[in-house]
PDB file of C-alpha atoms in Angstrom:
ATOM      1  CA  MET A 859     -42.206 -33.535 -63.755  1.00 48.00           C
ATOM      2  CA  VAL A 860     -40.392 -31.845 -60.935  1.00 48.00           C
ATOM      3  CA  ALA A 861     -36.916 -31.390 -61.539  1.00 50.00           C
ATOM      4  CA  THR A 862     -35.425 -32.244 -57.898  1.00 51.00           C
ATOM      5  CA  ARG A 863     -32.285 -30.169 -56.578  1.00 52.00           C
ATOM      6  CA  ARG A 864     -29.785 -31.533 -54.362  1.00 52.00           C
ATOM      7  CA  THR A 865     -27.005 -29.175 -52.085  1.00 50.00           C
ATOM      8  CA  ALA A 866     -23.995 -30.357 -51.561  1.00 52.00           C
ATOM      9  CA  SER A 867     -22.500 -30.487 -48.168  1.00 56.00           C
ATOM     10  CA  ARG A 868     -20.028 -28.108 -46.905  1.00 65.00           C
ATOM     11  CA  GLY A 869     -17.551 -28.631 -44.124  1.00 68.00           C
ATOM     12  CA  PHE A 870     -15.050 -26.301 -42.680  1.00 70.00           C
ATOM     13  CA  THR A 871     -12.508 -25.241 -43.315  1.00 81.00           C
ATOM     14  CA  LEU A 872      -8.858 -25.123 -41.764  1.00 74.00           C
ATOM     15  CA  VAL A 873      -8.736 -21.528 -41.603  1.00 73.00           C
ATOM     16  CA  GLU A 874     -12.784 -21.744 -39.778  1.00 73.00           C
ATOM     17  CA  VAL A 875     -11.411 -23.992 -37.794  1.00 74.00           C
ATOM     18  CA  LEU A 876      -8.087 -22.365 -35.986  1.00 77.00           C
ATOM     19  CA  VAL A 877     -10.319 -19.131 -35.574  1.00 77.00           C
ATOM     20  CA  ALA A 878     -12.638 -20.699 -34.070  1.00 77.00           C
ATOM     21  CA  LEU A 879     -10.075 -22.778 -31.853  1.00 79.00           C
ATOM     22  CA  PHE A 880      -8.328 -19.170 -30.984  1.00 77.00           C
ATOM     23  CA  VAL A 881     -11.596 -17.159 -30.498  1.00 79.00           C
ATOM     24  CA  MET A 882     -12.536 -20.624 -28.032  1.00 80.00           C
ATOM     25  CA  ALA A 883      -9.325 -20.155 -26.395  1.00 78.00           C
ATOM     26  CA  LEU A 884      -9.209 -16.552 -25.575  1.00 79.00           C
ATOM     27  CA  LEU A 885     -13.311 -16.766 -24.242  1.00 78.00           C
ATOM     28  CA  ALA A 886     -11.166 -19.407 -21.268  1.00 75.00           C
ATOM     29  CA  ALA A 887      -8.076 -17.311 -21.011  1.00 74.00           C
ATOM     30  CA  MET A 888     -10.799 -14.182 -20.095  1.00 75.00           C
ATOM     31  CA  ALA A 889     -12.688 -17.015 -17.698  1.00 71.00           C
ATOM     32  CA  TRP A 890      -9.775 -18.126 -16.287  1.00 69.00           C
ATOM     33  CA  GLN A 891      -8.702 -14.158 -15.284  1.00 70.00           C
ATOM     34  CA  GLY A 892     -11.751 -13.525 -14.079  1.00 67.00           C
ATOM     35  CA  VAL A 893     -11.616 -16.511 -11.774  1.00 63.00           C
ATOM     36  CA  ASP A 894      -8.551 -16.529 -11.203  1.00 60.00           C
ATOM     37  CA  GLY A 895      -9.262 -12.153  -9.805  1.00 61.00           C
ATOM     38  CA  ILE A 896     -12.790 -13.644  -7.959  1.00 66.00           C
ATOM     39  CA  ALA A 897     -10.258 -16.724  -5.816  1.00 60.00           C
ATOM     40  CA  ARG A 898      -7.164 -13.333  -4.979  1.00 64.00           C
ATOM     41  CA  ALA A 899      -9.929 -10.665  -3.824  1.00 60.00           C
ATOM     42  CA  ARG A 900     -11.300 -14.034  -1.689  1.00 64.00           C
ATOM     43  CA  SER A 901      -8.238 -14.628  -0.128  1.00 63.00           C
ATOM     44  CA  VAL A 902      -7.110 -11.211   0.559  1.00 59.00           C
ATOM     45  CA  GLY A 903     -10.861 -10.291   1.866  1.00 67.00           C
ATOM     46  CA  GLN A 904     -10.145 -13.417   4.032  1.00 76.00           C
ATOM     47  CA  GLU A 905      -6.794 -12.296   5.031  1.00 76.00           C
ATOM     48  CA  ARG A 906      -7.902  -9.284   5.825  1.00 77.00           C
ATOM     49  CA  ILE A 907     -10.749 -10.431   7.648  1.00 83.00           C
ATOM     50  CA  GLU A 908      -8.326 -13.071   9.646  1.00 85.00           C
ATOM     51  CA  GLN A 909      -6.017 -10.412  10.969  1.00 84.00           C
ATOM     52  CA  SER A 910      -9.041  -7.545  12.038  1.00 86.00           C
ATOM     53  CA  LEU A 911      -9.977 -10.344  14.334  1.00 90.00           C
ATOM     54  CA  ARG A 912      -6.547 -10.977  15.524  1.00 91.00           C
ATOM     55  CA  VAL A 913      -5.601  -7.325  16.253  1.00 92.00           C
ATOM     56  CA  GLN A 914      -9.107  -7.398  18.282  1.00 93.00           C
ATOM     57  CA  THR A 915      -8.248  -9.913  20.237  1.00 94.00           C
ATOM     58  CA  VAL A 916      -4.592  -8.420  20.838  1.00 94.00           C
ATOM     59  CA  LEU A 917      -6.089  -5.197  21.986  1.00 95.00           C
ATOM     60  CA  MET A 918      -8.429  -7.233  24.192  1.00 95.00           C
ATOM     61  CA  GLN A 919      -6.017  -8.430  26.241  1.00 96.00           C
ATOM     62  CA  TRP A 920      -4.395  -4.750  26.085  1.00 96.00           C
ATOM     63  CA  GLU A 921      -7.240  -3.899  27.500  1.00 95.00           C
ATOM     64  CA  GLN A 922      -7.066  -6.116  30.140  1.00 95.00           C
ATOM     65  CA  ASP A 923      -3.659  -5.967  31.359  1.00 96.00           C
ATOM     66  CA  LEU A 924      -4.648  -2.159  31.378  1.00 96.00           C
ATOM     67  CA  ALA A 925      -7.826  -2.499  33.347  1.00 94.00           C
ATOM     68  CA  ALA A 926      -5.737  -5.142  35.764  1.00 95.00           C
ATOM     69  CA  LEU A 927      -3.263  -2.181  36.720  1.00 94.00           C
ATOM     70  CA  GLN A 928      -2.404  -2.268  40.294  1.00 93.00           C
ATOM     71  CA  ASP A 929       0.018  -0.434  41.779  1.00 90.00           C
ATOM     72  CA  THR A 930       2.230  -1.890  43.962  1.00 90.00           C
ATOM     73  CA  ASN A 931       5.112   0.950  45.564  1.00 88.00           C
ATOM     74  CA  ALA A 932       8.158  -1.673  44.749  1.00 91.00           C
ATOM     75  CA  VAL A 933       8.229  -0.552  41.318  1.00 92.00           C
ATOM     76  CA  PRO A 934       6.502   1.970  38.554  1.00 92.00           C
ATOM     77  CA  PRO A 935       3.039   0.691  37.429  1.00 93.00           C
ATOM     78  CA  LEU A 936       3.367   2.043  34.394  1.00 94.00           C
ATOM     79  CA  THR A 937       5.978   3.240  32.125  1.00 93.00           C
ATOM     80  CA  PHE A 938       6.798   3.879  28.422  1.00 94.00           C
ATOM     81  CA  ASP A 939      10.621   4.786  27.379  1.00 92.00           C
ATOM     82  CA  GLY A 940       9.533   5.438  23.440  1.00 90.00           C
ATOM     83  CA  ALA A 941      10.533   1.314  22.507  1.00 91.00           C
ATOM     84  CA  THR A 942       8.403  -0.921  25.614  1.00 95.00           C
ATOM     85  CA  VAL A 943       5.360  -0.559  28.097  1.00 96.00           C
ATOM     86  CA  ARG A 944       6.231  -2.088  30.964  1.00 96.00           C
ATOM     87  CA  LEU A 945       3.388  -2.454  33.415  1.00 96.00           C
ATOM     88  CA  VAL A 946       2.440  -3.987  36.637  1.00 96.00           C
ATOM     89  CA  ARG A 947      -1.064  -6.081  36.703  1.00 96.00           C
ATOM     90  CA  ARG A 948      -3.216  -8.165  39.174  1.00 94.00           C
ATOM     91  CA  ALA A 949      -2.651 -11.926  38.732  1.00 94.00           C
ATOM     92  CA  GLU A 950      -4.271 -14.906  40.295  1.00 93.00           C
ATOM     93  CA  GLY A 951      -2.097 -15.325  43.188  1.00 93.00           C
ATOM     94  CA  GLY A 952      -0.081 -12.161  43.328  1.00 96.00           C
ATOM     95  CA  VAL A 953       0.956  -9.516  40.760  1.00 96.00           C
ATOM     96  CA  GLN A 954       2.938 -10.246  37.337  1.00 96.00           C
ATOM     97  CA  MET A 955       5.368  -7.626  35.542  1.00 96.00           C
ATOM     98  CA  VAL A 956       3.913  -7.142  31.291  1.00 97.00           C
ATOM     99  CA  ALA A 957       5.444  -5.449  28.751  1.00 97.00           C
ATOM    100  CA  TRP A 958       4.605  -4.684  25.420  1.00 97.00           C
ATOM    101  CA  SER A 959       7.327  -3.987  22.767  1.00 95.00           C
ATOM    102  CA  LEU A 960       6.979  -3.219  19.099  1.00 93.00           C
ATOM    103  CA  ARG A 961      10.510  -5.852  17.215  1.00 91.00           C
ATOM    104  CA  GLY A 962      10.618  -5.956  13.510  1.00 90.00           C
ATOM    105  CA  GLY A 963       7.240  -5.364  12.745  1.00 92.00           C
ATOM    106  CA  HIS A 964       5.680  -8.047  15.670  1.00 93.00           C
ATOM    107  CA  TRP A 965       3.659  -6.141  18.714  1.00 95.00           C
ATOM    108  CA  MET A 966       5.180  -8.568  21.802  1.00 95.00           C
ATOM    109  CA  ARG A 967       4.062  -9.395  24.720  1.00 96.00           C
ATOM    110  CA  TRP A 968       5.885 -10.444  27.765  1.00 96.00           C
ATOM    111  CA  SER A 969       4.816 -11.818  30.887  1.00 95.00           C
ATOM    112  CA  GLY A 970       7.694 -12.818  33.867  1.00 94.00           C
ATOM    113  CA  PRO A 971       6.073 -15.030  36.243  1.00 95.00           C
ATOM    114  CA  THR A 972       3.710 -13.960  39.018  1.00 96.00           C
ATOM    115  CA  VAL A 973       4.618 -13.206  42.412  1.00 96.00           C
ATOM    116  CA  THR A 974       3.936 -11.873  45.827  1.00 95.00           C
ATOM    117  CA  ARG A 975       6.974 -10.515  47.307  1.00 94.00           C
ATOM    118  CA  ALA A 976       8.220  -7.429  46.080  1.00 93.00           C
ATOM    119  CA  ILE A 977      11.815  -8.318  45.989  1.00 94.00           C
ATOM    120  CA  GLY A 978      10.421 -11.012  43.447  1.00 94.00           C
ATOM    121  CA  LEU A 979       8.906  -7.744  41.213  1.00 95.00           C
ATOM    122  CA  GLN A 980      11.785  -5.973  41.727  1.00 94.00           C
ATOM    123  CA  ASP A 981      14.056  -8.811  39.421  1.00 95.00           C
ATOM    124  CA  SER A 982      10.658  -8.981  36.947  1.00 94.00           C
ATOM    125  CA  TRP A 983      11.029  -5.486  36.840  1.00 94.00           C
ATOM    126  CA  MET A 984      14.942  -5.468  35.907  1.00 94.00           C
ATOM    127  CA  ARG A 985      14.450  -8.748  33.324  1.00 93.00           C
ATOM    128  CA  SER A 986      11.652  -6.377  31.311  1.00 93.00           C
ATOM    129  CA  GLN A 987      14.893  -4.078  30.137  1.00 91.00           C
ATOM    130  CA  GLN A 988      16.979  -6.943  29.552  1.00 90.00           C
ATOM    131  CA  LEU A 989      14.160  -8.502  26.666  1.00 89.00           C
ATOM    132  CA  LEU A 990      15.812 -10.168  23.316  1.00 87.00           C
ATOM    133  CA  GLY A 991      13.027 -11.429  22.291  1.00 82.00           C
ATOM    134  CA  ASN A 992      13.006 -14.978  23.003  1.00 84.00           C
ATOM    135  CA  GLU A 993      12.458 -15.336  26.887  1.00 85.00           C
ATOM    136  CA  PRO A 994      10.023 -17.960  28.219  1.00 84.00           C
ATOM    137  CA  GLY A 995       6.854 -15.881  28.215  1.00 84.00           C
ATOM    138  CA  GLN A 996       7.243 -13.577  24.916  1.00 91.00           C
ATOM    139  CA  LEU A 997       4.242 -13.207  22.937  1.00 92.00           C
ATOM    140  CA  ASP A 998       4.246 -12.770  19.059  1.00 93.00           C
ATOM    141  CA  ALA A 999       0.846 -10.612  19.463  1.00 92.00           C
ATOM    142  CA  LEU A1000       0.384  -9.304  16.445  1.00 92.00           C
ATOM    143  CA  PRO A1001       2.462  -8.865  13.265  1.00 91.00           C
ATOM    144  CA  GLY A1002       2.580  -6.353  10.567  1.00 91.00           C
ATOM    145  CA  ILE A1003       3.127  -3.320  12.620  1.00 93.00           C
ATOM    146  CA  ASP A1004       5.294  -0.430  11.071  1.00 92.00           C
ATOM    147  CA  GLY A1005       5.522   1.265  14.692  1.00 93.00           C
ATOM    148  CA  TRP A1006       2.880   2.376  17.019  1.00 94.00           C
ATOM    149  CA  GLN A1007       3.031   5.826  19.408  1.00 95.00           C
ATOM    150  CA  VAL A1008       2.122   6.186  23.085  1.00 96.00           C
ATOM    151  CA  TYR A1009       0.268   8.407  24.695  1.00 96.00           C
ATOM    152  CA  PHE A1010      -0.472   9.575  28.442  1.00 95.00           C
ATOM    153  CA  TYR A1011      -3.496  11.496  29.874  1.00 94.00           C
ATOM    154  CA  ARG A1012      -2.638  14.046  31.938  1.00 89.00           C
ATOM    155  CA  ASN A1013      -3.975  17.139  33.187  1.00 87.00           C
ATOM    156  CA  ASN A1014      -6.980  16.729  30.819  1.00 90.00           C
ATOM    157  CA  SER A1015      -4.651  16.234  27.944  1.00 92.00           C
ATOM    158  CA  TRP A1016      -2.860  13.664  25.870  1.00 94.00           C
ATOM    159  CA  SER A1017       1.184  13.952  25.877  1.00 92.00           C
ATOM    160  CA  ASN A1018       3.858  12.203  25.100  1.00 91.00           C
ATOM    161  CA  ALA A1019       4.403   8.960  26.979  1.00 90.00           C
ATOM    162  CA  GLN A1020       8.042  10.147  28.218  1.00 85.00           C
ATOM    163  CA  SER A1021       7.068  13.467  28.797  1.00 76.00           C
ATOM    164  CA  THR A1022       8.240  14.244  32.553  1.00 65.00           C
ATOM    165  CA  GLY A1023       4.827  14.087  34.579  1.00 57.00           C
ATOM    166  CA  ASP A1024       4.021  14.954  38.575  1.00 53.00           C
ATOM    167  CA  VAL A1025       6.800  12.631  40.482  1.00 52.00           C
ATOM    168  CA  LYS A1026       4.261  10.407  43.272  1.00 57.00           C
ATOM    169  CA  GLU A1027       5.262  11.132  47.305  1.00 53.00           C
ATOM    170  CA  ALA A1028       7.480   8.469  49.000  1.00 48.00           C
ATOM    171  CA  PRO A1029       5.987   5.107  49.161  1.00 49.00           C
ATOM    172  CA  PRO A1030       4.839   4.360  53.010  1.00 44.00           C
ATOM    173  CA  VAL A1031       6.751   0.993  53.040  1.00 46.00           C
ATOM    174  CA  PRO A1032      10.330   1.146  52.508  1.00 45.00           C
ATOM    175  CA  ALA A1033      11.892  -0.838  49.519  1.00 47.00           C
ATOM    176  CA  GLN A1034      13.308  -4.509  50.236  1.00 48.00           C
ATOM    177  CA  PRO A1035      16.999  -3.762  51.213  1.00 48.00           C
ATOM    178  CA  GLY A1036      19.293  -3.718  48.308  1.00 49.00           C
ATOM    179  CA  ALA A1037      16.338  -3.698  45.531  1.00 47.00           C
ATOM    180  CA  PRO A1038      16.404  -1.036  43.144  1.00 50.00           C
ATOM    181  CA  THR A1039      13.791   1.669  43.766  1.00 52.00           C
ATOM    182  CA  PRO A1040      13.301   3.230  40.213  1.00 53.00           C
ATOM    183  CA  PRO A1041      11.843   6.472  41.045  1.00 57.00           C
ATOM    184  CA  THR A1042       7.674   7.003  40.230  1.00 64.00           C
ATOM    185  CA  GLN A1043       5.413   9.300  38.416  1.00 70.00           C
ATOM    186  CA  VAL A1044       1.882  10.017  39.208  1.00 79.00           C
ATOM    187  CA  LEU A1045      -0.483   7.460  37.139  1.00 87.00           C
ATOM    188  CA  PRO A1046      -2.458   9.013  34.526  1.00 92.00           C
ATOM    189  CA  THR A1047      -5.962   8.285  34.049  1.00 92.00           C
ATOM    190  CA  GLY A1048      -5.521   7.502  30.758  1.00 95.00           C
ATOM    191  CA  VAL A1049      -3.521   5.360  27.696  1.00 96.00           C
ATOM    192  CA  ARG A1050      -3.277   5.955  24.493  1.00 96.00           C
ATOM    193  CA  ILE A1051      -1.794   3.643  21.822  1.00 96.00           C
ATOM    194  CA  VAL A1052      -1.640   4.119  17.535  1.00 96.00           C
ATOM    195  CA  LEU A1053      -0.552   1.346  15.709  1.00 95.00           C
ATOM    196  CA  THR A1054       0.336   1.896  12.207  1.00 95.00           C
ATOM    197  CA  PHE A1055       0.502  -0.561  10.333  1.00 92.00           C
ATOM    198  CA  ASN A1056       2.526  -2.271   7.068  1.00 88.00           C
ATOM    199  CA  GLY A1057      -0.042  -2.939   4.761  1.00 80.00           C
ATOM    200  CA  ALA A1058      -0.145  -6.637   4.715  1.00 76.00           C
ATOM    201  CA  PRO A1059      -2.765  -7.195   4.523  1.00 78.00           C
ATOM    202  CA  LEU A1060      -3.723  -4.006   7.114  1.00 82.00           C
ATOM    203  CA  GLN A1061      -3.030  -0.490   5.831  1.00 86.00           C
ATOM    204  CA  GLY A1062      -3.461   2.814   8.405  1.00 91.00           C
ATOM    205  CA  SER A1063      -3.425   3.468  11.425  1.00 93.00           C
ATOM    206  CA  LEU A1064      -5.620   2.413  15.115  1.00 94.00           C
ATOM    207  CA  THR A1065      -5.832   4.548  17.767  1.00 95.00           C
ATOM    208  CA  ARG A1066      -7.105   3.018  21.012  1.00 95.00           C
ATOM    209  CA  ASP A1067      -8.458   4.652  23.957  1.00 96.00           C
ATOM    210  CA  VAL A1068      -8.006   3.243  27.422  1.00 95.00           C
ATOM    211  CA  MET A1069      -9.030   4.832  30.304  1.00 93.00           C
ATOM    212  CA  LEU A1070      -7.781   3.741  33.651  1.00 90.00           C
ATOM    213  CA  ALA A1071      -9.172   3.217  37.140  1.00 76.00           C
ATOM    214  CA  LEU A1072      -6.126   1.668  39.236  1.00 59.00           C
ATOM    215  CA  GLN A1073      -5.807  -0.009  42.722  1.00 52.00           C
ATOM    216  CA  PRO A1074      -3.457   1.311  44.901  1.00 47.00           C
ATOM    217  CA  GLN A1075      -2.582  -1.691  47.302  1.00 48.00           C
TER     218      GLN A1075
END
């Protein structure tokens, strides 16, 4: 006669169930933190890429403005007063005044109307010195800028753009009667800007040199 053994089935206790639930909850929380970290890193990376592309686009516009620099003998073609770079550039159908300035962490670009007469350019020059940041033609080119510096290449070296350069000879053509004629200096052969980012999302600084090829009028 063969004895038959029966193994009694045993279920989970309440403590074991609670421990299992706690472990699963802990694993789920850890997995969620990992997914959230990946998503955040991807978002930050994407934001940096987009900001980098915007920086390159704005710097391209900056270089194009300098490449189209035009000396009209009516106003200084390129100046920096510590806050704003003002330049005269060639445009389709004439010339225009352009002003680059830093306002509240934003690198701004203002472009005046295209003009064909000296008096119109002189009026645009005066307007460029009274900008408030909300004028027509004002563009918020690049946010996230903490500061900037401008240097001119003169006499085989970089120097502060506000330092005095060689005085330019008087223009052969007199200015319009009654119009302001600010003194002009010999133009530099290069322009350097150093942009300092505030860390959202870019940080550090960026230096860009542009050599000038001025075409006098």
